Amino acid sequence: LEAEEVIGVVDKLVTVDMECATSAGDLATALARCSNIARTSGVELDQALGMIATTAEVTQMSAETIGNAFKTIFSRMQNIKVGNLIDPETNEDLNDVETTLGGMGIKLRENNNTWRNFGDVLDEVAGKWNIFSETQKSALSTAFAGTRQKEIFLTLMENYDSATQYAQSASDAFGTANEKYEIYMDSVQAKQNQLTA
């Protein structure tokens, strides 16, 4: 990021921090572990923050665990067997997520060479989540996240409204960090610290 863009990110972190039961530091730690793959997968910063905040708030898992889980989820969405995009004999997709989604009427690719925006795919899965059977939900969760990270994905889908709300808050954040800093600077503690200094 350029230096002038950093305060905007801080605004987003502080805004989401004030709305959910996780800290800006934990959000930043989790985001550091998955932000690059999220960005290259088409998941916007605000959406990633909403997802991280929701799963961190509900599960109370460490920031590192949450960040690694989302790195796994985004990686698995792109997982293609080496050297193959489509099975030459059956013409089937060679991606567990893609195969599972396809069985439920959701496409992961625009065409053979182009992925859909993964944020849009997750929005679509969440939009249909309540009509899926328990077996379908389990299959989707395992395909997206594997057995070790399955709980994170289930938590995200079950609480996707919160993720969307936090993403919107992050999107609307402007000047929050500065405002919070000014409130602190006017506090008794800050005045005592200034006097001590």
mmCIF file of C-alpha atoms in Angstrom:
data_model
loop_
_atom_site.group_PDB
_atom_site.id
_atom_site.type_symbol
_atom_site.label_atom_id
_atom_site.label_comp_id
_atom_site.label_asym_id
_atom_site.label_seq_id
_atom_site.Cartn_x
_atom_site.Cartn_y
_atom_site.Cartn_z
ATOM 1 C CA LEU A 1 0.000 0.000 0.000
ATOM 2 C CA GLU A 2 1.005 3.590 -0.517
ATOM 3 C CA ALA A 3 1.504 5.571 2.699
ATOM 4 C CA GLU A 4 -1.669 7.593 2.143
ATOM 5 C CA GLU A 5 -3.709 4.380 1.773
ATOM 6 C CA VAL A 6 -2.637 2.994 5.149
ATOM 7 C CA ILE A 7 -4.883 5.274 7.225
ATOM 8 C CA GLY A 8 -7.882 3.994 5.240
ATOM 9 C CA VAL A 9 -7.000 0.425 6.208
ATOM 10 C CA VAL A 10 -6.551 1.488 9.819
ATOM 11 C CA ASP A 11 -10.003 3.139 9.666
ATOM 12 C CA LYS A 12 -11.481 -0.165 8.486
ATOM 13 C CA LEU A 13 -9.731 -2.187 11.194
ATOM 14 C CA VAL A 14 -10.747 0.217 13.955
ATOM 15 C CA THR A 15 -14.366 0.389 12.766
ATOM 16 C CA VAL A 16 -14.781 -3.383 12.678
ATOM 17 C CA ASP A 17 -12.917 -3.671 15.999
ATOM 18 C CA MET A 18 -15.488 -1.352 17.618
ATOM 19 C CA GLU A 19 -18.414 -3.421 16.294
ATOM 20 C CA CYS A 20 -17.306 -6.975 16.965
ATOM 21 C CA ALA A 21 -15.688 -8.995 19.716
ATOM 22 C CA THR A 22 -12.195 -9.020 18.241
ATOM 23 C CA SER A 23 -9.395 -6.479 18.166
ATOM 24 C CA ALA A 24 -7.961 -4.473 15.304
ATOM 25 C CA GLY A 25 -4.627 -6.178 16.023
ATOM 26 C CA ASP A 26 -6.150 -9.636 15.651
ATOM 27 C CA LEU A 27 -7.936 -8.597 12.454
ATOM 28 C CA ALA A 28 -4.632 -7.320 11.049
ATOM 29 C CA THR A 29 -2.797 -10.501 12.073
ATOM 30 C CA ALA A 30 -5.372 -12.753 10.403
ATOM 31 C CA LEU A 31 -5.522 -10.535 7.342
ATOM 32 C CA ALA A 32 -1.735 -10.636 6.982
ATOM 33 C CA ARG A 33 -1.925 -14.413 6.558
ATOM 34 C CA CYS A 34 -4.524 -14.429 3.782
ATOM 35 C CA SER A 35 -4.704 -10.959 2.213
ATOM 36 C CA ASN A 36 -2.582 -11.682 -0.845
ATOM 37 C CA ILE A 37 -4.481 -14.774 -1.924
ATOM 38 C CA ALA A 38 -7.784 -13.083 -1.065
ATOM 39 C CA ARG A 39 -6.874 -10.121 -3.272
ATOM 40 C CA THR A 40 -5.746 -12.297 -6.180
ATOM 41 C CA SER A 41 -8.947 -14.336 -5.826
ATOM 42 C CA GLY A 42 -11.116 -11.249 -6.196
ATOM 43 C CA VAL A 43 -12.124 -10.972 -2.540
ATOM 44 C CA GLU A 44 -12.129 -7.303 -1.584
ATOM 45 C CA LEU A 45 -10.461 -6.108 1.631
ATOM 46 C CA ASP A 46 -13.801 -5.153 3.199
ATOM 47 C CA GLN A 47 -15.296 -8.568 2.470
ATOM 48 C CA ALA A 48 -12.225 -10.364 3.831
ATOM 49 C CA LEU A 49 -12.380 -8.275 7.017
ATOM 50 C CA GLY A 50 -16.062 -9.117 7.423
ATOM 51 C CA MET A 51 -15.363 -12.827 7.069
ATOM 52 C CA ILE A 52 -12.425 -12.746 9.466
ATOM 53 C CA ALA A 53 -14.285 -10.667 12.064
ATOM 54 C CA THR A 54 -17.310 -12.950 12.023
ATOM 55 C CA THR A 55 -15.410 -16.205 12.379
ATOM 56 C CA ALA A 56 -13.074 -14.754 15.012
ATOM 57 C CA GLU A 57 -16.003 -13.396 17.018
ATOM 58 C CA VAL A 58 -17.999 -16.635 16.943
ATOM 59 C CA THR A 59 -15.209 -19.187 17.337
ATOM 60 C CA GLN A 60 -12.808 -17.142 19.507
ATOM 61 C CA MET A 61 -9.931 -18.941 17.735
ATOM 62 C CA SER A 62 -6.567 -17.245 17.400
ATOM 63 C CA ALA A 63 -5.972 -14.701 14.662
ATOM 64 C CA GLU A 64 -3.297 -16.930 13.172
ATOM 65 C CA THR A 65 -5.702 -19.876 12.951
ATOM 66 C CA ILE A 66 -8.417 -17.746 11.321
ATOM 67 C CA GLY A 67 -5.984 -16.244 8.804
ATOM 68 C CA ASN A 68 -4.563 -19.641 7.888
ATOM 69 C CA ALA A 69 -8.073 -21.048 7.497
ATOM 70 C CA PHE A 70 -9.004 -18.390 4.946
ATOM 71 C CA LYS A 71 -5.706 -18.914 3.130
ATOM 72 C CA THR A 72 -6.652 -22.614 2.923
ATOM 73 C CA ILE A 73 -10.189 -21.849 1.713
ATOM 74 C CA PHE A 74 -9.035 -19.505 -1.064
ATOM 75 C CA SER A 75 -6.248 -21.908 -2.065
ATOM 76 C CA ARG A 76 -8.612 -24.881 -2.237
ATOM 77 C CA MET A 77 -10.946 -22.930 -4.495
ATOM 78 C CA GLN A 78 -8.092 -22.705 -7.004
ATOM 79 C CA ASN A 79 -6.782 -26.242 -6.517
ATOM 80 C CA ILE A 80 -6.418 -27.975 -9.870
ATOM 81 C CA LYS A 81 -4.718 -31.332 -10.246
ATOM 82 C CA VAL A 82 -1.253 -30.783 -11.735
ATOM 83 C CA GLY A 83 -1.296 -30.318 -15.478
ATOM 84 C CA ASN A 84 -5.045 -30.739 -15.867
ATOM 85 C CA LEU A 85 -7.992 -28.400 -15.964
ATOM 86 C CA ILE A 86 -10.589 -30.906 -17.156
ATOM 87 C CA ASP A 87 -10.482 -34.705 -17.191
ATOM 88 C CA PRO A 88 -9.963 -35.592 -20.880
ATOM 89 C CA GLU A 89 -12.039 -38.784 -20.628
ATOM 90 C CA THR A 90 -15.016 -37.634 -18.575
ATOM 91 C CA ASN A 91 -14.794 -33.899 -19.318
ATOM 92 C CA GLU A 92 -15.332 -33.277 -15.563
ATOM 93 C CA ASP A 93 -13.738 -30.480 -13.561
ATOM 94 C CA LEU A 94 -10.706 -31.550 -11.547
ATOM 95 C CA ASN A 95 -11.320 -29.419 -8.480
ATOM 96 C CA ASP A 96 -13.135 -30.729 -5.400
ATOM 97 C CA VAL A 97 -14.717 -27.356 -4.679
ATOM 98 C CA GLU A 98 -15.717 -26.932 -8.298
ATOM 99 C CA THR A 99 -17.164 -30.427 -8.512
ATOM 100 C CA THR A 100 -19.107 -30.039 -5.267
ATOM 101 C CA LEU A 101 -20.415 -26.599 -6.237
ATOM 102 C CA GLY A 102 -21.333 -27.824 -9.711
ATOM 103 C CA GLY A 103 -23.473 -30.539 -8.166
ATOM 104 C CA MET A 104 -25.398 -27.773 -6.410
ATOM 105 C CA GLY A 105 -25.797 -25.520 -9.418
ATOM 106 C CA ILE A 106 -23.024 -23.018 -8.622
ATOM 107 C CA LYS A 107 -20.192 -22.295 -11.054
ATOM 108 C CA LEU A 108 -16.643 -21.593 -9.876
ATOM 109 C CA ARG A 109 -15.346 -20.586 -13.320
ATOM 110 C CA GLU A 110 -16.539 -18.163 -15.952
ATOM 111 C CA ASN A 111 -15.020 -20.475 -18.590
ATOM 112 C CA ASN A 112 -12.230 -23.076 -18.810
ATOM 113 C CA ASN A 113 -9.549 -20.421 -18.329
ATOM 114 C CA THR A 114 -11.126 -17.902 -15.962
ATOM 115 C CA TRP A 115 -12.223 -18.135 -12.329
ATOM 116 C CA ARG A 116 -15.239 -16.254 -11.111
ATOM 117 C CA ASN A 117 -14.638 -13.691 -8.385
ATOM 118 C CA PHE A 118 -14.378 -15.878 -5.260
ATOM 119 C CA GLY A 119 -16.166 -13.256 -3.184
ATOM 120 C CA ASP A 120 -19.154 -13.574 -5.517
ATOM 121 C CA VAL A 121 -19.001 -17.373 -5.291
ATOM 122 C CA LEU A 122 -19.061 -17.239 -1.486
ATOM 123 C CA ASP A 123 -21.957 -14.762 -1.614
ATOM 124 C CA GLU A 124 -23.873 -17.182 -3.837
ATOM 125 C CA VAL A 125 -23.141 -20.170 -1.576
ATOM 126 C CA ALA A 126 -24.262 -18.156 1.461
ATOM 127 C CA GLY A 127 -27.417 -17.058 -0.357
ATOM 128 C CA LYS A 128 -28.384 -20.695 -0.935
ATOM 129 C CA TRP A 129 -27.034 -22.052 2.370
ATOM 130 C CA ASN A 130 -30.423 -22.463 4.031
ATOM 131 C CA ILE A 131 -31.815 -24.585 1.197
ATOM 132 C CA PHE A 132 -28.922 -27.063 1.275
ATOM 133 C CA SER A 133 -29.333 -30.308 3.220
ATOM 134 C CA GLU A 134 -27.043 -31.112 6.135
ATOM 135 C CA THR A 135 -25.178 -33.551 3.881
ATOM 136 C CA GLN A 136 -24.690 -30.888 1.208
ATOM 137 C CA LYS A 137 -23.483 -28.384 3.812
ATOM 138 C CA SER A 138 -20.982 -30.914 5.106
ATOM 139 C CA ALA A 139 -19.768 -31.716 1.585
ATOM 140 C CA LEU A 140 -19.364 -28.035 0.761
ATOM 141 C CA SER A 141 -17.539 -27.305 4.019
ATOM 142 C CA THR A 142 -15.120 -30.173 3.523
ATOM 143 C CA ALA A 143 -14.511 -29.266 -0.127
ATOM 144 C CA PHE A 144 -13.893 -25.590 0.660
ATOM 145 C CA ALA A 145 -11.886 -25.937 3.844
ATOM 146 C CA GLY A 146 -10.818 -29.548 4.369
ATOM 147 C CA THR A 147 -11.473 -31.408 7.578
ATOM 148 C CA ARG A 148 -9.139 -29.254 9.709
ATOM 149 C CA GLN A 149 -10.692 -25.906 8.750
ATOM 150 C CA LYS A 150 -14.267 -27.119 8.250
ATOM 151 C CA GLU A 151 -15.544 -25.412 11.414
ATOM 152 C CA ILE A 152 -14.369 -22.006 10.164
ATOM 153 C CA PHE A 153 -16.257 -22.400 6.900
ATOM 154 C CA LEU A 154 -19.411 -23.648 8.642
ATOM 155 C CA THR A 155 -19.232 -20.743 11.067
ATOM 156 C CA LEU A 156 -18.851 -18.275 8.207
ATOM 157 C CA MET A 157 -21.836 -19.646 6.308
ATOM 158 C CA GLU A 158 -24.052 -19.831 9.398
ATOM 159 C CA ASN A 159 -23.205 -16.199 10.240
ATOM 160 C CA TYR A 160 -22.827 -14.693 6.780
ATOM 161 C CA ASP A 161 -25.208 -11.833 7.596
ATOM 162 C CA SER A 162 -22.741 -10.635 10.234
ATOM 163 C CA ALA A 163 -19.857 -10.930 7.763
ATOM 164 C CA THR A 164 -21.805 -8.799 5.295
ATOM 165 C CA GLN A 165 -22.621 -6.249 8.002
ATOM 166 C CA TYR A 166 -18.976 -5.972 9.087
ATOM 167 C CA ALA A 167 -17.873 -5.686 5.459
ATOM 168 C CA GLN A 168 -20.310 -2.815 4.971
ATOM 169 C CA SER A 169 -19.031 -1.122 8.124
ATOM 170 C CA ALA A 170 -15.471 -1.445 6.839
ATOM 171 C CA SER A 171 -16.558 -0.008 3.516
ATOM 172 C CA ASP A 172 -18.181 2.976 5.235
ATOM 173 C CA ALA A 173 -15.235 3.594 7.583
ATOM 174 C CA PHE A 174 -13.641 6.943 7.040
ATOM 175 C CA GLY A 175 -11.888 8.933 9.712
ATOM 176 C CA THR A 176 -12.681 6.408 12.449
ATOM 177 C CA ALA A 177 -9.080 5.905 13.539
ATOM 178 C CA ASN A 178 -8.480 9.643 13.778
ATOM 179 C CA GLU A 179 -11.739 10.151 15.685
ATOM 180 C CA LYS A 180 -10.876 7.401 18.155
ATOM 181 C CA TYR A 181 -7.393 8.877 18.610
ATOM 182 C CA GLU A 182 -8.849 12.336 19.283
ATOM 183 C CA ILE A 183 -11.235 10.884 21.883
ATOM 184 C CA TYR A 184 -8.284 9.227 23.581
ATOM 185 C CA MET A 185 -6.253 12.437 23.479
ATOM 186 C CA ASP A 186 -9.081 14.241 25.312
ATOM 187 C CA SER A 187 -9.292 11.564 28.005
ATOM 188 C CA VAL A 188 -8.032 11.948 31.558
ATOM 189 C CA GLN A 189 -5.492 9.139 31.008
ATOM 190 C CA ALA A 190 -4.005 10.913 28.010
ATOM 191 C CA LYS A 191 -3.761 14.192 29.912
ATOM 192 C CA GLN A 192 -2.009 12.390 32.781
ATOM 193 C CA ASN A 193 0.417 10.798 30.334
ATOM 194 C CA GLN A 194 1.137 14.207 28.770
ATOM 195 C CA LEU A 195 1.742 15.727 32.210
ATOM 196 C CA THR A 196 4.040 12.838 33.158
ATOM 197 C CA ALA A 197 5.984 13.265 29.920
#
